Amino acid sequence: YCDRPREELAAVPVVGGPKDPNVDRIIALAPDLVIMDMEENREADCRRLLDAGLRVLSVIPTTAEDVAPMLRGLAGILRSGARVRRRLDRLAARLAEVRNEKIDPLPVFCAIWRSPYLSCNGRTYISSLLEATGFRNVLADRPERYFPVDPAGLRLPPETRVLLPTEPYRFEEVPLAQVAGELGVPAERVFLVQGELLTWPGLMMEEALESLRLLRRHLAID
C-alpha cells in the first residue's frame, strides 16, 4: 500500500493490502515488528500475527497532536537516534505554532469517498488537521467518525468549500463540475487536495501543515 520511499521499497516484498494481507506470507518473513493501523487493518489478522508470536504495534492517530508521540514510540522501538528525535520535536513545535495562529476558520466539507459519498466527523485525524490549519469541518458534530452522506439532504452554508482528496478515492479522475453537480454546490467552490496531505498521519504532516495553510489563504481570496 505504501509507495514511499520508492528506491528502498523496490526491494521490499509485497504482502497484500490493508484489508487483504497475506498473513501466512508475513509470518513466513518473520519480521521483527508489524505495524498495524486500527482503522485500516483487521483485528482478525492482528490476532493471527500475535498467535504466531510476532511483535505487533497497533496505532490509531485521531488528532494531529497524536502524530509526534506515535512516532516517538516507534522511534524508541527502532532505537532511532537523536536526529529523529529532534525532527519530531520540530514537528510538534510547528503544529503548536500553526494552531496558535489567529485566523477565522473557513468552513469545509471534505469528501473521502464517492458512490456513496463518505465524510468524517471531528474525532478524526483529517478533521483535526484541517482545524489546525484554519478550516472548520461543517460535519464535525456527526456521531460516527466516518459516515455516508446523502447529497440530496446535504445543506452546506454558502461559503463552504468542498475538498476532494486524491486518496483513498481518486477524485482527480472525476470532473470537478460533475462532483459539484452531484453535491449541489457551485463548481468554483470545489477543490482537489493531494490526498497524502490529509490522510497520512506521519512525517507527511510537516508538508501538510505548510501546504494546507497556503491552501486556506488561497481559498479565502474569493
CSV table of C-alpha atoms in Angstrom, one decimal:
chain,number,residue,atom,x,y,z
A,1,TYR,CA,0.0,0.0,0.0
A,2,CYS,CA,2.8,2.5,0.9
A,3,ASP,CA,4.8,3.8,-2.0
A,4,ARG,CA,7.5,5.8,-0.4
A,5,PRO,CA,10.5,6.0,-0.3
A,6,ARG,CA,10.3,4.4,-3.8
A,7,GLU,CA,14.0,3.4,-4.1
A,8,GLU,CA,14.1,1.5,-0.8
A,9,LEU,CA,10.7,-0.1,-1.4
A,10,ALA,CA,11.8,-1.7,-4.6
A,11,ALA,CA,13.4,-4.5,-2.7
A,12,VAL,CA,10.6,-5.0,-0.1
A,13,PRO,CA,8.3,-8.0,-0.6
A,14,VAL,CA,4.7,-7.1,-1.2
A,15,VAL,CA,2.3,-8.9,1.2
A,16,GLY,CA,-1.1,-7.6,0.2
A,17,GLY,CA,-3.1,-4.5,1.2
A,18,PRO,CA,-4.6,-3.2,4.4
A,19,LYS,CA,-7.8,-5.3,4.1
A,20,ASP,CA,-6.4,-8.4,2.4
A,21,PRO,CA,-2.9,-9.1,3.7
A,22,ASN,CA,-1.3,-12.4,3.1
A,23,VAL,CA,-0.9,-13.3,6.8
A,24,ASP,CA,0.9,-16.6,6.1
A,25,ARG,CA,3.4,-14.7,4.0
A,26,ILE,CA,4.0,-12.1,6.7
A,27,ILE,CA,4.5,-14.9,9.3
A,28,ALA,CA,7.0,-16.7,7.0
A,29,LEU,CA,9.0,-13.5,6.6
A,30,ALA,CA,9.5,-13.4,10.4
A,31,PRO,CA,9.5,-9.6,10.8
A,32,ASP,CA,10.9,-8.1,14.0
A,33,LEU,CA,7.9,-5.8,14.1
A,34,VAL,CA,4.5,-5.5,12.4
A,35,ILE,CA,2.9,-2.0,12.5
A,36,MET,CA,-0.9,-2.0,12.2
A,37,ASP,CA,-3.4,0.7,11.9
A,38,MET,CA,-6.7,0.1,13.8
A,39,GLU,CA,-8.7,1.9,11.3
A,40,GLU,CA,-7.3,0.2,8.2
A,41,ASN,CA,-6.3,-3.3,9.3
A,42,ARG,CA,-8.4,-6.1,10.6
A,43,GLU,CA,-8.5,-7.4,14.2
A,44,ALA,CA,-8.6,-11.0,13.0
A,45,ASP,CA,-5.3,-10.5,11.1
A,46,CYS,CA,-3.7,-8.9,14.2
A,47,ARG,CA,-4.8,-11.9,16.3
A,48,ARG,CA,-3.2,-14.4,13.9
A,49,LEU,CA,0.1,-12.4,13.9
A,50,LEU,CA,0.1,-12.3,17.7
A,51,ASP,CA,-0.7,-16.0,17.9
A,52,ALA,CA,2.2,-16.7,15.6
A,53,GLY,CA,4.5,-15.0,18.2
A,54,LEU,CA,5.1,-11.8,16.2
A,55,ARG,CA,5.5,-8.4,17.8
A,56,VAL,CA,2.7,-6.0,16.8
A,57,LEU,CA,2.4,-2.3,17.3
A,58,SER,CA,-1.1,-1.0,16.8
A,59,VAL,CA,-1.8,2.7,16.3
A,60,ILE,CA,-4.8,4.9,15.7
A,61,PRO,CA,-4.0,8.6,15.5
A,62,THR,CA,-7.2,10.6,15.7
A,63,THR,CA,-5.7,14.1,16.2
A,64,ALA,CA,-2.8,16.0,14.7
A,65,GLU,CA,-1.3,16.0,18.2
A,66,ASP,CA,-1.2,12.2,18.2
A,67,VAL,CA,1.4,12.0,15.4
A,68,ALA,CA,4.6,13.1,17.1
A,69,PRO,CA,4.0,10.9,20.3
A,70,MET,CA,3.1,8.0,18.0
A,71,LEU,CA,6.3,8.4,16.0
A,72,ARG,CA,8.4,8.8,19.2
A,73,GLY,CA,7.0,5.4,20.4
A,74,LEU,CA,8.0,3.8,17.1
A,75,ALA,CA,11.4,5.6,17.2
A,76,GLY,CA,12.0,4.2,20.6
A,77,ILE,CA,11.2,0.6,19.5
A,78,LEU,CA,13.5,1.0,16.5
A,79,ARG,CA,16.2,2.7,18.6
A,80,SER,CA,16.4,5.7,16.4
A,81,GLY,CA,19.0,8.3,17.0
A,82,ALA,CA,18.9,11.9,18.2
A,83,ARG,CA,18.3,13.3,14.7
A,84,VAL,CA,14.9,11.6,14.5
A,85,ARG,CA,14.0,12.9,18.0
A,86,ARG,CA,14.9,16.4,17.0
A,87,ARG,CA,12.8,16.2,13.9
A,88,LEU,CA,9.8,15.0,15.9
A,89,ASP,CA,10.4,17.9,18.4
A,90,ARG,CA,10.3,20.3,15.5
A,91,LEU,CA,7.1,18.7,14.1
A,92,ALA,CA,5.3,19.1,17.5
A,93,ALA,CA,6.5,22.6,17.9
A,94,ARG,CA,5.4,23.6,14.4
A,95,LEU,CA,2.0,22.2,15.0
A,96,ALA,CA,1.6,24.2,18.1
A,97,GLU,CA,2.7,27.4,16.2
A,98,VAL,CA,0.2,26.8,13.5
A,99,ARG,CA,-2.6,26.1,15.9
A,100,ASN,CA,-1.9,29.4,17.7
A,101,GLU,CA,-2.2,31.5,14.6
A,102,LYS,CA,-5.2,33.8,14.7
A,103,ILE,CA,-7.3,33.1,11.7
A,104,ASP,CA,-11.0,32.8,11.1
A,105,PRO,CA,-11.8,29.2,10.3
A,106,LEU,CA,-13.1,28.6,6.8
A,107,PRO,CA,-16.0,26.1,6.6
A,108,VAL,CA,-15.3,23.0,4.5
A,109,PHE,CA,-16.9,19.7,3.5
A,110,CYS,CA,-14.3,17.0,3.0
A,111,ALA,CA,-15.4,14.0,0.9
A,112,ILE,CA,-13.3,10.9,1.4
A,113,TRP,CA,-15.3,8.6,-1.0
A,114,ARG,CA,-17.8,8.7,-3.7
A,115,SER,CA,-20.6,6.3,-4.7
A,116,PRO,CA,-21.6,6.6,-1.9
A,117,TYR,CA,-20.2,9.8,-0.7
A,118,LEU,CA,-18.4,9.5,2.7
A,119,SER,CA,-17.1,12.1,5.1
A,120,CYS,CA,-15.6,12.3,8.6
A,121,ASN,CA,-16.5,13.9,11.9
A,122,GLY,CA,-14.4,15.9,14.3
A,123,ARG,CA,-12.8,12.9,16.0
A,124,THR,CA,-10.6,12.0,13.1
A,125,TYR,CA,-7.1,12.9,12.0
A,126,ILE,CA,-8.3,14.5,8.8
A,127,SER,CA,-10.7,16.9,10.7
A,128,SER,CA,-8.1,17.7,13.4
A,129,LEU,CA,-5.5,18.6,10.7
A,130,LEU,CA,-8.0,20.8,8.9
A,131,GLU,CA,-8.9,22.5,12.1
A,132,ALA,CA,-5.3,23.1,12.9
A,133,THR,CA,-4.6,24.8,9.6
A,134,GLY,CA,-7.5,27.2,9.5
A,135,PHE,CA,-10.5,25.2,8.4
A,136,ARG,CA,-13.8,24.1,10.1
A,137,ASN,CA,-15.3,20.8,9.3
A,138,VAL,CA,-19.0,21.5,8.9
A,139,LEU,CA,-19.9,17.9,9.7
A,140,ALA,CA,-17.7,17.7,12.8
A,141,ASP,CA,-20.6,17.1,15.1
A,142,ARG,CA,-21.8,13.9,13.4
A,143,PRO,CA,-21.8,10.9,15.8
A,144,GLU,CA,-19.9,8.5,13.6
A,145,ARG,CA,-16.3,9.0,12.8
A,146,TYR,CA,-16.9,8.0,9.1
A,147,PHE,CA,-20.3,8.1,7.6
A,148,PRO,CA,-22.2,8.2,4.3
A,149,VAL,CA,-23.5,11.5,3.1
A,150,ASP,CA,-26.7,11.8,1.0
A,151,PRO,CA,-26.2,14.7,-1.4
A,152,ALA,CA,-29.9,15.3,-1.6
A,153,GLY,CA,-30.0,16.1,2.1
A,154,LEU,CA,-26.7,18.0,2.3
A,155,ARG,CA,-27.3,21.5,3.4
A,156,LEU,CA,-24.0,23.4,3.3
A,157,PRO,CA,-23.5,27.1,4.3
A,158,PRO,CA,-23.0,29.1,1.1
A,159,GLU,CA,-19.4,30.0,2.0
A,160,THR,CA,-18.4,26.3,2.4
A,161,ARG,CA,-15.6,25.0,0.2
A,162,VAL,CA,-15.6,21.3,-0.8
A,163,LEU,CA,-12.3,19.5,-0.5
A,164,LEU,CA,-11.7,16.3,-2.5
A,165,PRO,CA,-8.5,14.4,-1.5
A,166,THR,CA,-6.9,12.3,-4.2
A,167,GLU,CA,-6.9,9.3,-1.9
A,168,PRO,CA,-8.4,7.0,-0.7
A,169,TYR,CA,-10.8,7.8,-3.6
A,170,ARG,CA,-9.3,9.0,-6.9
A,171,PHE,CA,-11.3,12.2,-7.2
A,172,GLU,CA,-8.8,13.5,-9.8
A,173,GLU,CA,-10.3,11.1,-12.2
A,174,VAL,CA,-13.8,12.7,-11.9
A,175,PRO,CA,-14.6,16.1,-13.4
A,176,LEU,CA,-15.0,18.6,-10.7
A,177,ALA,CA,-18.1,20.0,-12.3
A,178,GLN,CA,-19.6,16.6,-12.1
A,179,VAL,CA,-18.9,16.3,-8.4
A,180,ALA,CA,-20.2,19.8,-7.9
A,181,GLY,CA,-23.5,18.9,-9.6
A,182,GLU,CA,-23.8,15.7,-7.6
A,183,LEU,CA,-23.3,17.7,-4.3
A,184,GLY,CA,-25.4,20.6,-5.4
A,185,VAL,CA,-22.7,23.3,-4.9
A,186,PRO,CA,-21.1,25.8,-7.3
A,187,ALA,CA,-18.2,24.3,-9.2
A,188,GLU,CA,-15.9,27.2,-8.2
A,189,ARG,CA,-16.2,26.0,-4.6
A,190,VAL,CA,-14.8,22.5,-5.3
A,191,PHE,CA,-11.1,21.8,-5.0
A,192,LEU,CA,-8.8,18.9,-5.3
A,193,VAL,CA,-6.3,18.3,-2.5
A,194,GLN,CA,-3.2,16.0,-2.6
A,195,GLY,CA,-4.6,13.0,-0.6
A,196,GLU,CA,-1.4,12.3,1.3
A,197,LEU,CA,-1.6,15.7,3.0
A,198,LEU,CA,-4.9,14.8,4.6
A,199,THR,CA,-4.7,11.1,5.2
A,200,TRP,CA,-1.1,10.2,6.0
A,201,PRO,CA,-0.6,10.8,9.8
A,202,GLY,CA,3.2,10.6,9.9
A,203,LEU,CA,6.1,12.8,8.9
A,204,MET,CA,4.0,13.9,5.9
A,205,MET,CA,2.3,16.2,8.5
A,206,GLU,CA,5.3,18.5,8.1
A,207,GLU,CA,4.4,19.2,4.5
A,208,ALA,CA,0.7,19.1,5.2
A,209,LEU,CA,0.9,21.9,7.8
A,210,GLU,CA,2.5,24.3,5.3
A,211,SER,CA,0.5,23.2,2.3
A,212,LEU,CA,-2.9,23.4,3.9
A,213,ARG,CA,-2.1,26.8,5.5
A,214,LEU,CA,-1.3,28.1,2.0
A,215,LEU,CA,-4.5,26.5,0.6
A,216,ARG,CA,-6.5,28.1,3.4
A,217,ARG,CA,-5.2,31.5,2.4
A,218,HIS,CA,-5.8,30.9,-1.3
A,219,LEU,CA,-9.4,29.7,-0.8
A,220,ALA,CA,-10.2,32.8,1.3
A,221,ILE,CA,-9.2,35.2,-1.5
A,222,ASP,CA,-12.5,34.9,-3.4
